[in-house]
mmCIF file of C-alpha atoms and ligand atoms in Angstrom:
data_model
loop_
_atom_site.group_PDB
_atom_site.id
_atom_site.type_symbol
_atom_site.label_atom_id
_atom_site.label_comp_id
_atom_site.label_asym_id
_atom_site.label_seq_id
_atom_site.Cartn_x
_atom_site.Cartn_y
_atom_site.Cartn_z
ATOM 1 C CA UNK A 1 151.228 36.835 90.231
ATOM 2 C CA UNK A 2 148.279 37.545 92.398
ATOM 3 C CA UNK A 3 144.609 37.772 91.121
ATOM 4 C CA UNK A 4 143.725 41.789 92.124
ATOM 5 C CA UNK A 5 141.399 41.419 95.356
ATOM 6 C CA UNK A 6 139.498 44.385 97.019
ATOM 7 C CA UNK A 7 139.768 44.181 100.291
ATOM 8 C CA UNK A 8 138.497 47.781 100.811
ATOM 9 C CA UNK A 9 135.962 49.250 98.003
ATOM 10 C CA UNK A 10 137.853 52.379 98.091
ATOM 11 C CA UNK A 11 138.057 55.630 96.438
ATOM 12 C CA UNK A 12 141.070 56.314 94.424
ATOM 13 C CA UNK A 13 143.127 52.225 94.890
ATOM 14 C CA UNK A 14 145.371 51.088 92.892
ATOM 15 C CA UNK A 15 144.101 47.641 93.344
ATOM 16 C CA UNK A 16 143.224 47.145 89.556
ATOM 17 C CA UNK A 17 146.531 48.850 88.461
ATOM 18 C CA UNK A 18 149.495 47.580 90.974
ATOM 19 C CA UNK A 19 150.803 45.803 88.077
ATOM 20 C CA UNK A 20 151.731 49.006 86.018
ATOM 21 C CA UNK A 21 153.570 50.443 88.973
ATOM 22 C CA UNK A 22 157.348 49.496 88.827
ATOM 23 C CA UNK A 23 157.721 45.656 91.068
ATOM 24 C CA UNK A 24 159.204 46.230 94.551
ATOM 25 C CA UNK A 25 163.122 45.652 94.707
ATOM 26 C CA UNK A 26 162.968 45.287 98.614
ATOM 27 C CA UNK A 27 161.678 42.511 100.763
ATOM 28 C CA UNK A 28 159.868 45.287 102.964
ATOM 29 C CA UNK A 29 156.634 47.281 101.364
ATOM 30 C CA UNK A 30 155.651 50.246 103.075
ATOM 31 C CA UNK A 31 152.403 52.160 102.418
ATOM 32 C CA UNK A 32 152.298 54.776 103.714
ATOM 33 C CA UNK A 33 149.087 56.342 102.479
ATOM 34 C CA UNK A 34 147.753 53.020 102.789
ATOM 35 C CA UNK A 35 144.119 53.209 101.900
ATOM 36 C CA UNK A 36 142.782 50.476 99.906
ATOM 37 C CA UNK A 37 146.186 48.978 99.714
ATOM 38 C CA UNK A 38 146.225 47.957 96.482
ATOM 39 C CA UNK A 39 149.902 47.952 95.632
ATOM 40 C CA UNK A 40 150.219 45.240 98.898
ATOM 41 C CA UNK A 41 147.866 43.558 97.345
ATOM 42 C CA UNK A 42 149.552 42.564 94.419
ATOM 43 C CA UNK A 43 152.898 42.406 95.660
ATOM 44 C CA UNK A 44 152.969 41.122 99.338
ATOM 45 C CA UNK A 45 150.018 38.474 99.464
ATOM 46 C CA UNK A 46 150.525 34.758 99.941
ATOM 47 C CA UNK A 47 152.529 32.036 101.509
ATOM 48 C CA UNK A 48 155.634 31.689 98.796
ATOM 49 C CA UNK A 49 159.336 33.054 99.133
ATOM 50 C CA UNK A 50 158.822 35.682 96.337
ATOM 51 C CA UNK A 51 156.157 37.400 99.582
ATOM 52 C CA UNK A 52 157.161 41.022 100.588
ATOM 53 C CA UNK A 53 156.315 41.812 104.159
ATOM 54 C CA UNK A 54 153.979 44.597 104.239
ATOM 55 C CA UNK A 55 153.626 47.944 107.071
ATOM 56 C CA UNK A 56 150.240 49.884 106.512
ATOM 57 C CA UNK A 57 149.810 53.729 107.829
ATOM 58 C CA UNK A 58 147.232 55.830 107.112
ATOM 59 C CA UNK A 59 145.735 58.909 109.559
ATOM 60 C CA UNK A 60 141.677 57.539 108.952
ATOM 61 C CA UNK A 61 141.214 54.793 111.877
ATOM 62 C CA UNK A 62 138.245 53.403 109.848
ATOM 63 C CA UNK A 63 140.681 52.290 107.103
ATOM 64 C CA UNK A 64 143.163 51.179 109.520
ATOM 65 C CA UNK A 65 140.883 49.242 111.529
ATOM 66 C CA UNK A 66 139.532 47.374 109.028
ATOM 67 C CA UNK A 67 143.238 45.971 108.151
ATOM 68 C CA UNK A 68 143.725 45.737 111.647
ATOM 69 C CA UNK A 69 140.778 43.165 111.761
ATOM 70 C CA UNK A 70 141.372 41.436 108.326
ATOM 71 C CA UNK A 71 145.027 41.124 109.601
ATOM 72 C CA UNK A 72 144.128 39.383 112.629
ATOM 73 C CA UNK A 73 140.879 37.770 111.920
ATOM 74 C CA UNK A 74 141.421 34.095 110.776
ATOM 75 C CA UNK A 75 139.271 33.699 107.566
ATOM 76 C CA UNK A 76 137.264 30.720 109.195
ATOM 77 C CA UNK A 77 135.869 33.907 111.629
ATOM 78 C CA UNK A 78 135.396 36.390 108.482
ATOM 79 C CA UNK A 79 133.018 33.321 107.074
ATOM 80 C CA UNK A 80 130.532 33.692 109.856
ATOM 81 C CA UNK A 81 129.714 37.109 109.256
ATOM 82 C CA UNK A 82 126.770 37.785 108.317
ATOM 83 C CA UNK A 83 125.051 38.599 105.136
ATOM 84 C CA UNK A 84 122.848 41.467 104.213
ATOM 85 C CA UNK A 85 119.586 42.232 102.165
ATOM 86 C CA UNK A 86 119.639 45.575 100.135
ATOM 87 C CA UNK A 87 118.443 48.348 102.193
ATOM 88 C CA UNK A 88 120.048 46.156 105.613
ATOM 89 C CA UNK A 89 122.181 47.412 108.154
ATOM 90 C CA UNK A 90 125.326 45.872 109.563
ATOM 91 C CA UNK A 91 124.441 44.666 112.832
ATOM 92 C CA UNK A 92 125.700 46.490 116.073
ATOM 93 C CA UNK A 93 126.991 43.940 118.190
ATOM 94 C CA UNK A 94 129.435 42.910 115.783
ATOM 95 C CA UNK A 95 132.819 43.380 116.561
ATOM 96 C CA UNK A 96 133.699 47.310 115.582
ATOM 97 C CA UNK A 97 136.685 45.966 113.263
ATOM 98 C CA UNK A 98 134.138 43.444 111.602
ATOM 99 C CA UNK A 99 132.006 46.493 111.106
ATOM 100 C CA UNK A 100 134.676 48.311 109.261
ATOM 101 C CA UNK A 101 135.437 45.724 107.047
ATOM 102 C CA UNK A 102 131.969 45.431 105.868
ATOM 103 C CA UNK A 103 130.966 48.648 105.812
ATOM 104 C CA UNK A 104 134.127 49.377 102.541
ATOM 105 C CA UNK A 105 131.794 47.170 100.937
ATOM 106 C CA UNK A 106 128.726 48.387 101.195
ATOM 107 C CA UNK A 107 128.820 50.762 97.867
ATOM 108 C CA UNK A 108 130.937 50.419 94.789
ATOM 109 C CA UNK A 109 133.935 52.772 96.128
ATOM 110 C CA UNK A 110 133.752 55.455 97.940
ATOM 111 C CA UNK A 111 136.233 57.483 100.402
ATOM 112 C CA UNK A 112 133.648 56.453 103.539
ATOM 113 C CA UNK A 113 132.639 53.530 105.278
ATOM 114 C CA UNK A 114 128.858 52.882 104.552
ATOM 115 C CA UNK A 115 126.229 51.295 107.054
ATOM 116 C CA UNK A 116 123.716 50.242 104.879
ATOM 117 C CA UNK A 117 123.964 47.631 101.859
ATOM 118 C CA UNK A 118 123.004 50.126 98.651
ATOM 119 C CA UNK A 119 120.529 48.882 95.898
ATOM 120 C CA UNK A 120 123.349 48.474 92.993
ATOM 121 C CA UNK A 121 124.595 45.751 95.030
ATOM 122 C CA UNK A 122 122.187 43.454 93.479
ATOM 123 C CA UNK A 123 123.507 44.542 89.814
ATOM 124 C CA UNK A 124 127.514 43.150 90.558
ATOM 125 C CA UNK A 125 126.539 40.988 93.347
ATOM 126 C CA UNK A 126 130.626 39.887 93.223
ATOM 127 C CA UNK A 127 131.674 44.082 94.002
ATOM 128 C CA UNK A 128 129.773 43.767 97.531
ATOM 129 C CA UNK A 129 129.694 42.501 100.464
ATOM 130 C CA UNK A 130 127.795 38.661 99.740
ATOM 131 C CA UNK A 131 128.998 35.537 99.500
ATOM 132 C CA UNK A 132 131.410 35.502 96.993
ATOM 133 C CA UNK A 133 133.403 38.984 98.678
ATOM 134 C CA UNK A 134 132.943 37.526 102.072
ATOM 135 C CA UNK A 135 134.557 34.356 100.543
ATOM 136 C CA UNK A 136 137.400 36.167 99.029
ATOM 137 C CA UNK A 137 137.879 38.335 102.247
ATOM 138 C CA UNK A 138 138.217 34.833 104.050
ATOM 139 C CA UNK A 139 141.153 34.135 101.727
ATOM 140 C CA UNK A 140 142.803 36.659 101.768
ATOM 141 C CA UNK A 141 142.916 37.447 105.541
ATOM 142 C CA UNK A 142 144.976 34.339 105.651
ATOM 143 C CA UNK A 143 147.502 35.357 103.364
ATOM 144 C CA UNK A 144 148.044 38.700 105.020
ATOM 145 C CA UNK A 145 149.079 37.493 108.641
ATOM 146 C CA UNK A 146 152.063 38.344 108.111
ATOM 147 C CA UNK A 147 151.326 42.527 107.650
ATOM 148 C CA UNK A 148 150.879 45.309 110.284
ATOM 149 C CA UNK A 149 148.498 48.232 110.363
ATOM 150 C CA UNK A 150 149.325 51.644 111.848
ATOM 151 C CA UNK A 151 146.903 54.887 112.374
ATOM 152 C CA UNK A 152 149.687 57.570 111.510
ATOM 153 C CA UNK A 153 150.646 60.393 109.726
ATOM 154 C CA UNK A 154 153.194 59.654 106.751
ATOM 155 C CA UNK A 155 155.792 61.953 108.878
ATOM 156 C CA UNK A 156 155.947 60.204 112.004
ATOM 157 C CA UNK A 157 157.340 57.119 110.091
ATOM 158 C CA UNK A 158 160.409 55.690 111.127
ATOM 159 C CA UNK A 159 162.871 56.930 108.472
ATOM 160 C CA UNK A 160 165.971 54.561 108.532
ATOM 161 C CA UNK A 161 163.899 51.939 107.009
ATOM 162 C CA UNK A 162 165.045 50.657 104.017
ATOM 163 C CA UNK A 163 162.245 49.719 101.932
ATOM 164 C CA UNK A 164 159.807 49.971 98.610
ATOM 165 C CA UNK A 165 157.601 53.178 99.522
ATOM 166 C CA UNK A 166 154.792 53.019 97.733
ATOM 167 C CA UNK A 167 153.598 56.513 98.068
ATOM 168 C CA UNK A 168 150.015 57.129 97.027
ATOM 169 C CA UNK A 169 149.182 60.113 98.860
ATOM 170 C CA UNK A 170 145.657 62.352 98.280
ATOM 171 C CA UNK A 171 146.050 64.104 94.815
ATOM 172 C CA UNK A 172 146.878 67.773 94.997
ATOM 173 C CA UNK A 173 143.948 69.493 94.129
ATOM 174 C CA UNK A 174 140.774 68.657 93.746
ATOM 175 C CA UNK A 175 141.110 64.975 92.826
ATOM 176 C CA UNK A 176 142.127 64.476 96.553
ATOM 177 C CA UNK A 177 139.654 66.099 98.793
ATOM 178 C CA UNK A 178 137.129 63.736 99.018
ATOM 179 C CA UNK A 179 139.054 61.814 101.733
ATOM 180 C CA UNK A 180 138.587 62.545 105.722
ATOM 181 C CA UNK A 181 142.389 63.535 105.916
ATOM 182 C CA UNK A 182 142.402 65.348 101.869
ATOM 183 C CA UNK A 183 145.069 67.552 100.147
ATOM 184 C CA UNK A 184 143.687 70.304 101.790
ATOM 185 C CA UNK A 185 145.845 69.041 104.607
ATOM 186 C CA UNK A 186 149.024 68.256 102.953
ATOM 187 C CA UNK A 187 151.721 70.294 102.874
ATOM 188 C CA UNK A 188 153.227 69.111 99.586
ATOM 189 C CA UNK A 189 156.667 70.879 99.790
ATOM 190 C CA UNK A 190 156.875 69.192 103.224
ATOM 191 C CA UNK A 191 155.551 65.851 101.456
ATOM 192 C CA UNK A 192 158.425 65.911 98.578
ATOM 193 C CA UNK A 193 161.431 66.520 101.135
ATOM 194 C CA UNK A 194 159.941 63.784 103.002
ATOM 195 C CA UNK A 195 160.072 61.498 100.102
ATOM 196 C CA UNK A 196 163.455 62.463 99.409
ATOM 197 C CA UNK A 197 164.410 61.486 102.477
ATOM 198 C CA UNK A 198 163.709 57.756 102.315
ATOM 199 C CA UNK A 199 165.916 54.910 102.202
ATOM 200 C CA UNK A 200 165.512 52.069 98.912
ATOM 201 C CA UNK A 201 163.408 52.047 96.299
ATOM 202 C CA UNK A 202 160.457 55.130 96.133
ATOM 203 C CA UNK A 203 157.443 55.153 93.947
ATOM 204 C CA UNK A 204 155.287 58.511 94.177
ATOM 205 C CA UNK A 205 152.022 58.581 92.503
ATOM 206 C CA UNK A 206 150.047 61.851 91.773
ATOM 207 C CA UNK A 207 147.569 63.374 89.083
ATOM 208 C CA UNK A 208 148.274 65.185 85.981
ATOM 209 C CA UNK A 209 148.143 68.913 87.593
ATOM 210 C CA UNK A 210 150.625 67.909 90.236
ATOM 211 C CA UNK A 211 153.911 70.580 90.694
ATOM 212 C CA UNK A 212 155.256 69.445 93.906
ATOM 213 C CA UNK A 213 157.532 66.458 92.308
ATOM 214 C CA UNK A 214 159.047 66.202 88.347
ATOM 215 C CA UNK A 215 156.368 63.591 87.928
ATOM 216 C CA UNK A 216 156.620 61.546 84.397
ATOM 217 C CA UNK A 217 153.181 60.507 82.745
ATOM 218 C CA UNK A 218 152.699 56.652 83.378
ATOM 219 C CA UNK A 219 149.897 55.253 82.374
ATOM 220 C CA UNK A 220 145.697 55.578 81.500
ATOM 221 C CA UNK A 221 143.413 54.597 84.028
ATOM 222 C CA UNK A 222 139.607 54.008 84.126
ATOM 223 C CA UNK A 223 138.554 54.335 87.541
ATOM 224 C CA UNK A 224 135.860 52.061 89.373
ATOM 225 C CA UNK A 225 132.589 53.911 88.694
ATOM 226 C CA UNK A 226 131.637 56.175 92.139
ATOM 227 C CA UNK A 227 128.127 57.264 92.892
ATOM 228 C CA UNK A 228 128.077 60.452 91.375
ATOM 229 C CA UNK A 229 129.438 59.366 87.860
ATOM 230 C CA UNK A 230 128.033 57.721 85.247
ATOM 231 C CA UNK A 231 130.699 55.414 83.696
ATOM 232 C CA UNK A 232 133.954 54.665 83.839
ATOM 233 C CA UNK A 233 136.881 57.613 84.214
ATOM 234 C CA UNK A 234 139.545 57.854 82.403
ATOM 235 C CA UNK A 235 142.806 59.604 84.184
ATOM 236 C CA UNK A 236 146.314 60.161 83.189
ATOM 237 C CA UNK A 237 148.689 58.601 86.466
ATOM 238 C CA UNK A 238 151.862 60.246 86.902
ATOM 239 C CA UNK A 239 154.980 59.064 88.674
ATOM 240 C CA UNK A 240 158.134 60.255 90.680
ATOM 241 C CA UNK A 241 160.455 57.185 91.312
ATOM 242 C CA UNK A 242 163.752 56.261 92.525
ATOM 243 C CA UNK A 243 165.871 53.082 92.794
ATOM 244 C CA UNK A 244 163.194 51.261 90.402
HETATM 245 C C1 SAM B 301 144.946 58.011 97.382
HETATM 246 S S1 SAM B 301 144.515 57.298 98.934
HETATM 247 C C2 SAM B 301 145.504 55.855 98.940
HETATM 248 C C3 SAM B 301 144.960 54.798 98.017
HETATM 249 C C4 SAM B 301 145.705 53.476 98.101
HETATM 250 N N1 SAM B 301 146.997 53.528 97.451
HETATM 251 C C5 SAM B 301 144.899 52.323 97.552
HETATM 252 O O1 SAM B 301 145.413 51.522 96.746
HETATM 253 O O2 SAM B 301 143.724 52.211 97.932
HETATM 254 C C6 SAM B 301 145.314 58.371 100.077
HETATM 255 C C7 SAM B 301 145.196 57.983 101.563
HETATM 256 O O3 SAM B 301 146.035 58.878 102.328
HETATM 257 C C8 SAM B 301 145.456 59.030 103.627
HETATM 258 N N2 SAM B 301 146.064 60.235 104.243
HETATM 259 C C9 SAM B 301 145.739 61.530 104.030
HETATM 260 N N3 SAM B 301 146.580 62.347 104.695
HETATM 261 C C10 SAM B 301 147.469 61.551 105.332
HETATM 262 C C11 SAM B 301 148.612 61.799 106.148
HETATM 263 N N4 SAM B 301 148.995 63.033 106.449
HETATM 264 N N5 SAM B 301 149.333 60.744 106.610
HETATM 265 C C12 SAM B 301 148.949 59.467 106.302
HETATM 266 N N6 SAM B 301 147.869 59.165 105.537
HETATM 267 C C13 SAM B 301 147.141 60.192 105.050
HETATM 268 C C14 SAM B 301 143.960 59.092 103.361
HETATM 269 O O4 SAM B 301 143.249 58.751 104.505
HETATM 270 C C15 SAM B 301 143.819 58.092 102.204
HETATM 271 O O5 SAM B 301 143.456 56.828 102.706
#
């Protein structure tokens, strides 16, 4: 299987844990609380037969435009952006989508695009943008040609798709308001009908204090470690599926 890759350095991706979520049954992955992708990541990278094809929506245009760019960038382009110094700005003429992708990996993870490289970058050189992400951002732009990137709410999905929904929405509560669009937002009653409306196979991920599904503990996680936390975080990840 794929080695995990972060495309976006973003707050609350399953990037590091796609491969404790049940595998996709369908040839089609949708996210459609796309973020940081990290299910389609794991599952519908590469060149092979066993590839899903993969349809990103999310309502923040900064995280859609930077899949929008990696999606149609080839990764020879990706390789001529160009590096920063801690304390460095992205240039402005860049192309905006270029600027996006760069500016996910300007801090460790976060729920923001940053424009400035921070200081820690020079601790796990590998986590930011350098040579080494740029590289792997170069790679794996080629092995994602074959996905599409949509700013949209989850309801204004077409519904007769038949599909794996990977559905990793903002946490009720307080675990999901640090995103532009948070669960302040959400109707959640309106969000579970809505998932029980979908065609195929439907994986629902939430926190432990979630009501608005029978979710089902599913695993530990330690999350990346975020600006304003010391360490690593340890969470319980519940789940909701069907068809799996
Ligand atoms: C928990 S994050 C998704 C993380 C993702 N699974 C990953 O691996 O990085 C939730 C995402 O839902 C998006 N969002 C919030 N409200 C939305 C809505 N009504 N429709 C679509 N996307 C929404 C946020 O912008 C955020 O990117």
């Amino acid at each position: 299987m794929a080695r995990p890759v972060r495309a976006l350095n973003y707050y609350g991706s399953k990037v590091q844990s796609a491969h404790k979520y049940p595998a996709p049954r369908n040839a089609l992955i949708v996210e459609p609380f796309a973020g940081g992708a990290g299910y389609s990541l794991h599952y519908g990278r590469g060149k092979g037969s066993d590839r899903r094809d993969v349809l990103l929506f999310d309502l923040n245009p900064e995280v859609i435009g930077a899949w929008q760019y990696l999606i149609a960038t080839p990764g020879a382009e990706i390789l001529k952006l160009p590096l920063l110094r801690v304390g460095e700005g992205i240039p402005q003429d860049l192309d905006p989508g270029a600027r996006l992708l760069m500016g996910w990996s300007l801090m460790m993870c976060g729920a923001h695009t940053q424009s400035v490289l921070v200081p820690s970058a020079t601790r796990v050189p590998s986590s930011f943008w350098g040579e080494s992400k740029r590289r792997n951002l170069a790679d794996l732009a080629d092995e994602i040609k074959h996905w599409r990137a949509f700013v949209a709410p989850y309801w204004a999905l077409p519904h007769e798709v038949s599909a794996t929904w990977f559905v990793d929405p903002p946490y009720q509560g307080r675990a999901g308001k640090h995103y532009t669009h948070n669960s302040s937002s959400i109707d959640y009653a309106h969000l579970a009908a809505w998932v029980h409306s979908r065609p195929g196979q439907v994986i629902v991920c939430e926190g432990p204090d979630a009501d608005w599904l029978p979710f089902e503990r599913h695993h530990e996680h330690a999350s990346a470690p975020t600006a304003d936390v010391v360490g690593r975080r340890v969470s319980t990840e519940m789940i909701w599926t069907r068809g799996c």
